[in-house]
mmCIF file of C-alpha atoms and ligand atoms in Angstrom:
data_model
loop_
_atom_site.group_PDB
_atom_site.id
_atom_site.type_symbol
_atom_site.label_atom_id
_atom_site.label_comp_id
_atom_site.label_asym_id
_atom_site.label_seq_id
_atom_site.Cartn_x
_atom_site.Cartn_y
_atom_site.Cartn_z
ATOM 1 C CA MET A 110 10.202 20.195 5.012
ATOM 2 C CA PHE A 111 8.561 16.775 5.093
ATOM 3 C CA THR A 112 11.476 14.573 4.047
ATOM 4 C CA ALA A 113 12.802 14.039 7.542
ATOM 5 C CA ASN A 114 9.351 12.782 8.437
ATOM 6 C CA MET A 115 8.986 10.339 5.591
ATOM 7 C CA ARG A 116 11.293 7.693 7.007
ATOM 8 C CA PRO A 117 8.917 6.734 9.815
ATOM 9 C CA ILE A 118 6.165 6.374 7.213
ATOM 10 C CA ALA A 119 8.170 3.977 5.071
ATOM 11 C CA ASN A 120 9.218 1.970 8.119
ATOM 12 C CA ARG A 121 5.759 1.402 9.421
ATOM 13 C CA LEU A 122 3.065 -1.029 8.409
ATOM 14 C CA PRO A 123 0.061 -0.217 10.584
ATOM 15 C CA ASP A 124 -2.971 -2.519 10.585
ATOM 16 C CA TYR A 125 -5.138 0.502 9.873
ATOM 17 C CA ALA A 126 -4.216 3.185 7.375
ATOM 18 C CA VAL A 127 -6.761 5.510 8.963
ATOM 19 C CA GLU A 128 -8.389 5.244 12.365
ATOM 20 C CA THR A 129 -10.762 7.659 14.033
ATOM 21 C CA ARG A 130 -12.101 7.292 17.571
ATOM 22 C CA GLN A 131 -15.144 9.193 18.761
ATOM 23 C CA LEU A 132 -14.178 11.951 16.365
ATOM 24 C CA SER A 133 -16.453 14.980 16.649
ATOM 25 C CA LYS A 134 -16.601 18.347 15.011
ATOM 26 C CA THR A 135 -18.906 21.261 15.799
ATOM 27 C CA TYR A 136 -18.632 24.312 13.586
ATOM 28 C CA GLY A 137 -19.130 27.454 15.667
ATOM 29 C CA ALA A 138 -22.097 29.779 15.234
ATOM 30 C CA ARG A 139 -21.519 32.492 12.648
ATOM 31 C CA GLY A 140 -23.795 35.519 12.612
ATOM 32 C CA ARG A 141 -27.298 34.169 12.418
ATOM 33 C CA GLN A 142 -26.128 30.636 11.628
ATOM 34 C CA PRO A 143 -26.298 28.425 14.732
ATOM 35 C CA ALA A 144 -23.488 26.049 15.675
ATOM 36 C CA LYS A 145 -23.516 22.879 13.601
ATOM 37 C CA VAL A 146 -22.534 19.370 14.693
ATOM 38 C CA ALA A 147 -20.913 17.995 11.541
ATOM 39 C CA LEU A 148 -19.372 14.855 13.088
ATOM 40 C CA ASP A 149 -20.751 13.107 16.150
ATOM 41 C CA ALA A 150 -18.425 10.517 17.709
ATOM 42 C CA VAL A 151 -17.306 8.910 14.462
ATOM 43 C CA SER A 152 -15.196 5.770 14.898
ATOM 44 C CA LEU A 153 -13.824 4.258 11.708
ATOM 45 C CA ALA A 154 -11.044 1.797 11.011
ATOM 46 C CA ILE A 155 -9.746 1.632 7.460
ATOM 47 C CA PRO A 156 -7.531 -1.427 6.955
ATOM 48 C CA ARG A 157 -4.173 -0.883 5.288
ATOM 49 C CA GLY A 158 -4.429 -1.704 1.585
ATOM 50 C CA SER A 159 -8.196 -1.489 1.369
ATOM 51 C CA PHE A 160 -10.329 0.407 -1.108
ATOM 52 C CA PHE A 161 -12.702 2.063 1.317
ATOM 53 C CA GLY A 162 -15.915 3.846 0.409
ATOM 54 C CA LEU A 163 -17.343 6.570 2.621
ATOM 55 C CA LEU A 164 -20.933 7.195 1.605
ATOM 56 C CA GLY A 165 -23.482 9.660 2.838
ATOM 57 C CA PRO A 166 -25.913 12.274 1.597
ATOM 58 C CA ASN A 167 -24.923 15.911 1.170
ATOM 59 C CA GLY A 168 -24.104 17.498 4.485
ATOM 60 C CA ALA A 169 -23.417 14.126 6.180
ATOM 61 C CA GLY A 170 -19.930 15.226 7.229
ATOM 62 C CA LYS A 171 -17.753 13.420 4.656
ATOM 63 C CA SER A 172 -15.638 16.419 3.658
ATOM 64 C CA THR A 173 -15.291 17.477 7.292
ATOM 65 C CA LEU A 174 -13.883 14.046 8.151
ATOM 66 C CA ILE A 175 -11.472 14.126 5.229
ATOM 67 C CA ASN A 176 -10.370 17.658 6.006
ATOM 68 C CA ILE A 177 -9.594 16.694 9.605
ATOM 69 C CA LEU A 178 -7.450 13.804 8.312
ATOM 70 C CA ALA A 179 -5.679 16.203 5.969
ATOM 71 C CA GLY A 180 -5.026 18.711 8.757
ATOM 72 C CA LEU A 181 -7.262 21.356 7.158
ATOM 73 C CA VAL A 182 -10.046 21.376 9.758
ATOM 74 C CA VAL A 183 -9.517 21.356 13.524
ATOM 75 C CA LYS A 184 -11.472 18.620 15.316
ATOM 76 C CA THR A 185 -13.548 19.406 18.395
ATOM 77 C CA SER A 186 -12.886 16.134 20.246
ATOM 78 C CA GLY A 187 -11.890 12.507 19.783
ATOM 79 C CA SER A 188 -8.849 11.415 17.805
ATOM 80 C CA ALA A 189 -7.725 10.641 14.285
ATOM 81 C CA ARG A 190 -4.688 8.747 13.060
ATOM 82 C CA VAL A 191 -3.233 8.458 9.593
ATOM 83 C CA TRP A 192 -0.775 5.597 9.098
ATOM 84 C CA GLY A 193 -0.636 5.343 12.859
ATOM 85 C CA PHE A 194 0.313 8.998 13.354
ATOM 86 C CA ASP A 195 -1.946 11.250 15.385
ATOM 87 C CA THR A 196 -3.168 14.163 13.266
ATOM 88 C CA VAL A 197 -2.425 16.595 16.094
ATOM 89 C CA ALA A 198 0.514 15.164 18.077
ATOM 90 C CA ASP A 199 2.343 13.967 14.930
ATOM 91 C CA GLU A 200 0.788 16.467 12.573
ATOM 92 C CA ARG A 201 3.589 16.693 10.021
ATOM 93 C CA THR A 202 4.161 12.984 9.673
ATOM 94 C CA ALA A 203 0.443 12.332 9.500
ATOM 95 C CA ARG A 204 0.149 14.903 6.720
ATOM 96 C CA ALA A 205 3.045 13.417 4.782
ATOM 97 C CA ALA A 206 1.268 10.043 4.848
ATOM 98 C CA ILE A 207 -1.844 11.284 3.082
ATOM 99 C CA GLY A 208 -2.648 12.770 -0.302
ATOM 100 C CA VAL A 209 -6.033 14.417 -0.726
ATOM 101 C CA VAL A 210 -7.926 15.136 -3.910
ATOM 102 C CA PRO A 211 -10.305 17.880 -2.766
ATOM 103 C CA GLN A 212 -13.931 18.173 -3.755
ATOM 104 C CA GLU A 213 -13.488 21.637 -5.291
ATOM 105 C CA LEU A 214 -11.611 22.075 -8.550
ATOM 106 C CA ASN A 215 -9.304 24.823 -7.268
ATOM 107 C CA LEU A 216 -6.171 25.235 -9.372
ATOM 108 C CA ASP A 217 -3.893 28.200 -9.946
ATOM 109 C CA PRO A 218 -4.839 29.142 -13.525
ATOM 110 C CA PHE A 219 -1.391 30.447 -14.442
ATOM 111 C CA PHE A 220 0.593 27.324 -13.706
ATOM 112 C CA THR A 221 1.056 24.465 -16.142
ATOM 113 C CA PRO A 222 0.457 20.899 -14.902
ATOM 114 C CA ARG A 223 4.201 20.258 -14.911
ATOM 115 C CA GLU A 224 4.950 23.378 -12.860
ATOM 116 C CA MET A 225 2.170 22.594 -10.455
ATOM 117 C CA LEU A 226 3.508 19.115 -9.714
ATOM 118 C CA GLU A 227 7.044 20.445 -9.304
ATOM 119 C CA VAL A 228 5.877 23.121 -6.846
ATOM 120 C CA GLN A 229 3.879 20.565 -4.904
ATOM 121 C CA ALA A 230 6.847 18.159 -4.777
ATOM 122 C CA GLY A 231 8.955 21.065 -3.500
ATOM 123 C CA LEU A 232 6.414 21.765 -0.756
ATOM 124 C CA TYR A 233 6.696 18.179 0.399
ATOM 125 C CA GLY A 234 10.495 18.269 0.262
ATOM 126 C CA VAL A 235 10.764 15.588 -2.424
ATOM 127 C CA PRO A 236 14.361 15.868 -3.762
ATOM 128 C CA ALA A 237 14.596 16.668 -7.493
ATOM 129 C CA ALA A 238 16.213 13.298 -8.214
ATOM 130 C CA GLU A 239 13.288 11.455 -6.650
ATOM 131 C CA ARG A 240 10.485 13.333 -8.355
ATOM 132 C CA ARG A 241 8.209 11.336 -10.615
ATOM 133 C CA THR A 242 6.587 14.272 -12.395
ATOM 134 C CA ASP A 243 6.585 12.773 -15.895
ATOM 135 C CA GLU A 244 5.537 9.344 -14.722
ATOM 136 C CA ILE A 245 2.599 10.803 -12.804
ATOM 137 C CA LEU A 246 1.539 13.035 -15.704
ATOM 138 C CA ALA A 247 1.553 10.006 -17.990
ATOM 139 C CA ALA A 248 -0.412 7.941 -15.501
ATOM 140 C CA VAL A 249 -3.239 10.473 -15.415
ATOM 141 C CA GLY A 250 -3.135 10.992 -19.197
ATOM 142 C CA LEU A 251 -1.839 14.565 -19.151
ATOM 143 C CA THR A 252 1.528 14.169 -20.875
ATOM 144 C CA ASP A 253 0.483 16.241 -23.865
ATOM 145 C CA LYS A 254 -0.906 18.958 -21.580
ATOM 146 C CA ALA A 255 2.239 19.182 -19.449
ATOM 147 C CA HIS A 256 2.928 22.728 -20.641
ATOM 148 C CA ALA A 257 -0.618 24.050 -21.048
ATOM 149 C CA TYR A 258 -2.015 26.668 -18.660
ATOM 150 C CA ALA A 259 -4.360 25.138 -16.116
ATOM 151 C CA ARG A 260 -7.129 27.534 -17.145
ATOM 152 C CA THR A 261 -7.202 25.899 -20.589
ATOM 153 C CA LEU A 262 -7.826 22.416 -19.145
ATOM 154 C CA SER A 263 -11.261 20.800 -19.191
ATOM 155 C CA GLY A 264 -13.010 19.806 -15.958
ATOM 156 C CA GLY A 265 -11.964 16.180 -16.347
ATOM 157 C CA MET A 266 -8.337 17.155 -16.946
ATOM 158 C CA ARG A 267 -8.358 19.385 -13.864
ATOM 159 C CA ARG A 268 -9.694 16.566 -11.777
ATOM 160 C CA ARG A 269 -6.942 14.268 -13.000
ATOM 161 C CA LEU A 270 -4.361 16.950 -12.342
ATOM 162 C CA LEU A 271 -5.589 17.185 -8.744
ATOM 163 C CA VAL A 272 -5.142 13.412 -8.423
ATOM 164 C CA ALA A 273 -1.613 13.795 -9.786
ATOM 165 C CA LYS A 274 -0.926 16.605 -7.307
ATOM 166 C CA ALA A 275 -2.058 14.448 -4.402
ATOM 167 C CA MET A 276 0.408 11.729 -5.451
ATOM 168 C CA VAL A 277 3.696 13.675 -5.784
ATOM 169 C CA HIS A 278 4.989 12.620 -2.359
ATOM 170 C CA THR A 279 3.896 8.987 -2.907
ATOM 171 C CA PRO A 280 1.628 8.890 0.143
ATOM 172 C CA PRO A 281 0.521 5.449 1.356
ATOM 173 C CA VAL A 282 -3.029 6.799 1.747
ATOM 174 C CA LEU A 283 -4.895 8.505 -1.068
ATOM 175 C CA VAL A 284 -8.190 10.223 -0.337
ATOM 176 C CA LEU A 285 -10.598 11.207 -3.084
ATOM 177 C CA ASP A 286 -13.513 13.453 -2.132
ATOM 178 C CA GLU A 287 -16.278 12.975 -4.708
ATOM 179 C CA PRO A 288 -13.743 12.867 -7.532
ATOM 180 C CA THR A 289 -16.118 11.949 -10.327
ATOM 181 C CA ALA A 290 -18.812 14.564 -9.776
ATOM 182 C CA GLY A 291 -19.145 16.203 -13.171
ATOM 183 C CA VAL A 292 -16.589 13.944 -14.869
ATOM 184 C CA ASP A 293 -17.757 12.144 -18.004
ATOM 185 C CA ILE A 294 -17.931 8.371 -18.164
ATOM 186 C CA GLU A 295 -14.820 7.815 -20.240
ATOM 187 C CA LEU A 296 -12.634 9.958 -17.994
ATOM 188 C CA ARG A 297 -14.192 8.355 -14.954
ATOM 189 C CA GLN A 298 -13.085 4.950 -16.275
ATOM 190 C CA GLN A 299 -9.589 6.292 -16.889
ATOM 191 C CA LEU A 300 -9.397 7.765 -13.407
ATOM 192 C CA TRP A 301 -10.602 4.524 -11.847
ATOM 193 C CA SER A 302 -8.149 2.404 -13.749
ATOM 194 C CA TYR A 303 -5.303 4.581 -12.420
ATOM 195 C CA VAL A 304 -6.647 4.510 -8.871
ATOM 196 C CA LYS A 305 -7.127 0.723 -9.066
ATOM 197 C CA THR A 306 -3.510 0.344 -10.169
ATOM 198 C CA LEU A 307 -2.384 2.390 -7.176
ATOM 199 C CA ASN A 308 -4.525 0.255 -4.890
ATOM 200 C CA ALA A 309 -3.176 -2.970 -6.384
ATOM 201 C CA ALA A 310 0.339 -1.651 -5.730
ATOM 202 C CA GLY A 311 -0.525 -1.166 -2.052
ATOM 203 C CA THR A 312 -1.936 2.360 -1.712
ATOM 204 C CA THR A 313 -4.915 2.528 0.620
ATOM 205 C CA ILE A 314 -7.779 4.394 -1.033
ATOM 206 C CA LEU A 315 -10.486 6.326 0.775
ATOM 207 C CA LEU A 316 -13.200 7.449 -1.577
ATOM 208 C CA THR A 317 -16.342 9.454 -0.970
ATOM 209 C CA THR A 318 -18.965 9.311 -3.651
ATOM 210 C CA HIS A 319 -22.603 9.891 -4.440
ATOM 211 C CA TYR A 320 -22.495 7.219 -7.104
ATOM 212 C CA LEU A 321 -23.519 4.069 -5.332
ATOM 213 C CA GLU A 322 -22.757 1.831 -8.311
ATOM 214 C CA GLU A 323 -19.245 3.195 -8.206
ATOM 215 C CA ALA A 324 -18.799 2.281 -4.554
ATOM 216 C CA GLU A 325 -20.364 -1.120 -5.213
ATOM 217 C CA GLU A 326 -17.943 -1.812 -8.037
ATOM 218 C CA LEU A 327 -14.730 -0.428 -6.555
ATOM 219 C CA CYS A 328 -14.786 -0.637 -2.795
ATOM 220 C CA ASP A 329 -14.122 -3.662 -0.615
ATOM 221 C CA ARG A 330 -15.277 -1.978 2.585
ATOM 222 C CA ILE A 331 -17.955 0.636 3.041
ATOM 223 C CA ALA A 332 -19.059 3.017 5.768
ATOM 224 C CA ILE A 333 -22.209 5.068 5.575
ATOM 225 C CA ILE A 334 -22.524 8.282 7.552
ATOM 226 C CA ASP A 335 -25.621 10.371 7.992
ATOM 227 C CA GLN A 336 -25.942 13.619 9.909
ATOM 228 C CA GLY A 337 -22.480 13.161 11.354
ATOM 229 C CA ARG A 338 -23.046 9.605 12.605
ATOM 230 C CA VAL A 339 -21.845 6.246 11.364
ATOM 231 C CA VAL A 340 -24.876 4.160 10.394
ATOM 232 C CA ALA A 341 -23.000 1.270 8.747
ATOM 233 C CA HIS A 342 -19.357 0.203 8.682
ATOM 234 C CA GLU A 343 -18.531 -3.190 7.237
ATOM 235 C CA ASP A 344 -17.364 -5.397 4.435
ATOM 236 C CA LYS A 345 -19.248 -4.622 1.219
ATOM 237 C CA HIS A 346 -20.623 -8.138 0.775
ATOM 238 C CA ALA A 347 -21.771 -8.280 4.381
ATOM 239 C CA LEU A 348 -23.533 -4.984 3.873
ATOM 240 C CA LEU A 349 -25.219 -6.143 0.680
ATOM 241 C CA SER A 350 -26.266 -9.479 2.143
ATOM 242 C CA ARG A 351 -27.723 -7.695 5.164
ATOM 243 C CA LEU A 352 -30.300 -6.437 2.766
ATOM 244 C CA ASP A 353 -31.896 -9.746 1.885
ATOM 245 C CA SER A 354 -34.779 -8.145 0.095
ATOM 246 C CA LYS A 355 -36.509 -8.147 -3.261
ATOM 247 C CA GLN A 356 -39.695 -6.641 -4.495
ATOM 248 C CA LEU A 357 -42.324 -8.217 -6.729
ATOM 249 C CA SER A 358 -45.018 -6.091 -8.246
ATOM 250 C CA VAL A 359 -47.935 -7.682 -10.140
ATOM 251 C CA LEU A 360 -50.810 -6.255 -12.126
ATOM 252 C CA VAL A 361 -53.936 -8.432 -11.826
ATOM 253 C CA ASP A 362 -56.945 -8.766 -14.121
ATOM 254 C CA ARG A 363 -59.573 -7.164 -11.911
ATOM 255 C CA ASP A 364 -60.122 -4.489 -9.302
ATOM 256 C CA LEU A 365 -59.801 -5.566 -5.690
ATOM 257 C CA ALA A 366 -61.235 -3.903 -2.619
ATOM 258 C CA ALA A 367 -58.551 -5.528 -0.474
ATOM 259 C CA ALA A 368 -55.759 -8.062 -0.895
ATOM 260 C CA PRO A 369 -57.249 -11.597 -0.710
ATOM 261 C CA ASP A 370 -56.686 -13.643 2.460
ATOM 262 C CA GLU A 371 -54.711 -16.294 0.553
ATOM 263 C CA LEU A 372 -51.946 -13.698 0.140
ATOM 264 C CA ALA A 373 -51.899 -12.419 3.705
ATOM 265 C CA VAL A 374 -48.746 -14.336 4.672
ATOM 266 C CA PHE A 375 -46.821 -12.362 2.048
ATOM 267 C CA SER A 376 -48.054 -8.973 3.395
ATOM 268 C CA PRO A 377 -48.940 -7.425 0.052
ATOM 269 C CA GLU A 378 -49.620 -3.768 -0.518
ATOM 270 C CA LEU A 379 -52.535 -2.935 -2.767
ATOM 271 C CA LYS A 380 -52.338 0.099 -5.023
ATOM 272 C CA ASP A 381 -54.866 1.488 -7.508
ATOM 273 C CA GLY A 382 -57.092 -1.596 -7.016
ATOM 274 C CA ARG A 383 -55.060 -3.766 -9.375
ATOM 275 C CA ARG A 384 -51.424 -3.547 -8.406
ATOM 276 C CA LEU A 385 -50.076 -5.756 -5.628
ATOM 277 C CA THR A 386 -46.574 -5.255 -4.307
ATOM 278 C CA PHE A 387 -44.697 -7.851 -2.243
ATOM 279 C CA ARG A 388 -41.403 -7.303 -0.388
ATOM 280 C CA TYR A 389 -39.793 -10.623 0.337
ATOM 281 C CA LYS A 390 -36.553 -12.222 1.434
ATOM 282 C CA PRO A 391 -35.185 -14.298 -1.442
ATOM 283 C CA SER A 392 -33.276 -16.456 1.056
ATOM 284 C CA ARG A 393 -36.634 -17.611 2.495
ATOM 285 C CA ILE A 394 -39.292 -17.214 -0.155
ATOM 286 C CA GLN A 395 -39.312 -18.081 -3.814
ATOM 287 C CA VAL A 396 -41.225 -15.910 -6.177
ATOM 288 C CA GLY A 397 -43.054 -19.050 -7.386
ATOM 289 C CA ALA A 398 -44.707 -19.394 -3.974
ATOM 290 C CA ILE A 399 -46.204 -15.929 -4.319
ATOM 291 C CA LEU A 400 -47.394 -16.665 -7.849
ATOM 292 C CA ALA A 401 -48.982 -19.932 -6.669
ATOM 293 C CA ALA A 402 -50.837 -18.028 -3.945
ATOM 294 C CA LEU A 403 -52.106 -15.545 -6.533
ATOM 295 C CA ASP A 404 -53.353 -18.480 -8.568
ATOM 296 C CA ALA A 405 -55.032 -20.002 -5.488
ATOM 297 C CA ALA A 406 -56.781 -16.657 -4.973
ATOM 298 C CA LYS A 407 -58.055 -16.960 -8.566
ATOM 299 C CA LEU A 408 -56.201 -13.883 -9.739
ATOM 300 C CA SER A 409 -54.670 -13.758 -13.226
ATOM 301 C CA VAL A 410 -51.390 -11.942 -13.533
ATOM 302 C CA ILE A 411 -51.330 -9.564 -16.485
ATOM 303 C CA ASP A 412 -47.863 -8.159 -15.885
ATOM 304 C CA LEU A 413 -45.099 -8.435 -13.305
ATOM 305 C CA THR A 414 -41.769 -6.868 -12.412
ATOM 306 C CA THR A 415 -39.148 -7.706 -9.794
ATOM 307 C CA GLU A 416 -36.514 -5.461 -8.295
ATOM 308 C CA GLU A 417 -33.253 -6.451 -6.622
ATOM 309 C CA ALA A 418 -31.982 -4.688 -3.561
ATOM 310 C CA ASP A 419 -28.718 -2.876 -4.063
ATOM 311 C CA LEU A 420 -26.575 -0.425 -2.219
ATOM 312 C CA GLU A 421 -29.099 2.277 -2.960
ATOM 313 C CA ASP A 422 -31.781 0.429 -0.976
ATOM 314 C CA ILE A 423 -29.426 0.006 1.943
ATOM 315 C CA PHE A 424 -28.576 3.643 1.715
ATOM 316 C CA LEU A 425 -32.224 4.642 1.677
ATOM 317 C CA GLN A 426 -33.040 2.305 4.508
ATOM 318 C CA LEU A 427 -30.256 3.619 6.696
ATOM 319 C CA THR A 428 -30.456 7.313 5.900
ATOM 320 C CA ARG A 429 -34.020 7.784 4.686
ATOM 321 C CA HIS A 430 -32.780 10.134 1.952
ATOM 322 C CA ARG A 431 -31.679 9.661 -1.597
ATOM 323 C CA PRO A 432 -27.918 10.157 -1.962
ATOM 324 C CA ASP A 433 -28.333 13.341 -4.001
ATOM 325 C CA ASP A 434 -30.815 14.973 -1.640
ATOM 326 C CA THR A 435 -29.694 18.256 -0.207
ATOM 327 C CA ALA A 436 -29.918 17.515 3.475
ATOM 328 C CA ASN A 437 -27.945 20.475 4.782
ATOM 329 C CA GLY A 438 -29.244 21.977 7.997
HETATM 330 P P1 LIG B 159 -20.523 16.392 3.052
HETATM 331 O O1 LIG B 159 -19.130 16.499 2.531
HETATM 332 O O2 LIG B 159 -20.894 15.016 3.507
HETATM 333 O O3 LIG B 159 -21.523 16.945 2.093
HETATM 334 P P2 LIG B 159 -19.677 18.459 4.942
HETATM 335 O O4 LIG B 159 -18.622 17.854 5.794
HETATM 336 O O5 LIG B 159 -19.251 19.353 3.847
HETATM 337 O O6 LIG B 159 -20.634 17.289 4.390
HETATM 338 O O7 LIG B 159 -20.702 19.265 5.864
HETATM 339 C C1 LIG B 159 -21.266 18.716 7.045
HETATM 340 C C2 LIG B 159 -22.119 19.774 7.736
HETATM 341 O O8 LIG B 159 -21.293 20.817 8.251
HETATM 342 C C3 LIG B 159 -23.101 20.474 6.804
HETATM 343 O O9 LIG B 159 -24.276 20.749 7.520
HETATM 344 C C4 LIG B 159 -22.388 21.743 6.417
HETATM 345 O O10 LIG B 159 -23.314 22.761 6.116
HETATM 346 C C5 LIG B 159 -21.628 22.074 7.683
HETATM 347 N N1 LIG B 159 -20.363 22.777 7.384
HETATM 348 C C6 LIG B 159 -19.370 22.357 6.576
HETATM 349 N N2 LIG B 159 -18.347 23.242 6.575
HETATM 350 C C7 LIG B 159 -18.706 24.250 7.418
HETATM 351 C C8 LIG B 159 -18.077 25.455 7.853
HETATM 352 N N3 LIG B 159 -16.872 25.786 7.418
HETATM 353 N N4 LIG B 159 -18.759 26.236 8.727
HETATM 354 C C9 LIG B 159 -19.971 25.899 9.175
HETATM 355 N N5 LIG B 159 -20.617 24.774 8.822
HETATM 356 C C10 LIG B 159 -19.998 23.950 7.948
HETATM 357 MG MG1 LIG B 160 -18.382 16.992 0.718
#
């Protein structure tokens, strides 16, 4: 049913693999639950070929956005395009251009991985001669489980099978919605090496994750959403350099009633009488200058620690929650 629509996909090289403009979604009130604005005028542009990270705390609207792209949730207003095709006006073509690995591990327990991929390929109208079932199974490390019932597969294997399922129609855009939640480190590495290979071969990847280190390592562009709104949307390095911030914490040899005047220019915070904390911009201030000021104030440093800013700090600064907070409602 999708084959006739695949030609326009192959013939097109859009600048943006995914583009949303002022995309909004309000879930209607249900019983006692009031209506909920899940997306509020979200505009995103995901360049073709990029490895794009969509970050946000629980309830931010990540899955809603992905489900609109996949044609599973009906938007309230605004527009969304996949590979240049409008998700409403060109629904079928847009759907054929995207493969989605859902957040939930839903699999029919009585199908084997091989059967599942064949059924999925059939749904997308991939002719038998063009199916890549064995190649995909091998790529996700499930060759020896090809004939096992899905219910006998471990969580990590199920996750990889869902990735395989999303790839049967060779979509130019692959979306992974928190794919490594609950997946052990080794399998995570295996999954990432496969996804990186796909990206290197030209597939655009859209990933949502709670693991900030993961986004930092894999993604070249990052958007952060919070409570349905985009709070950051830029190149990863630009985002990281925006946070020109480090923290120095020192333990001094005696109790202080207040931070000495010599240190005022560094705006220290005094805790427990003996611990002074300085937030500074490494591009402007060297830690030695702070230590010299401590010396000038006749304070001996007994211990010190420094902390680098990372994506987590940016995240906290922009959303005021930790990424694993439950911020629903
Ligand atoms: P995320 O994937 O970032 O955790 P979701 O897109 O799942 O966020 O949810 C965004 C908001 O919309 C949350 O407040 C959630 O409770 C609400 N929500 C999600 N799905 C539904 C639904 N089917 N009906 C009502 N509210 C929903
Ligand atoms: Mg989600």
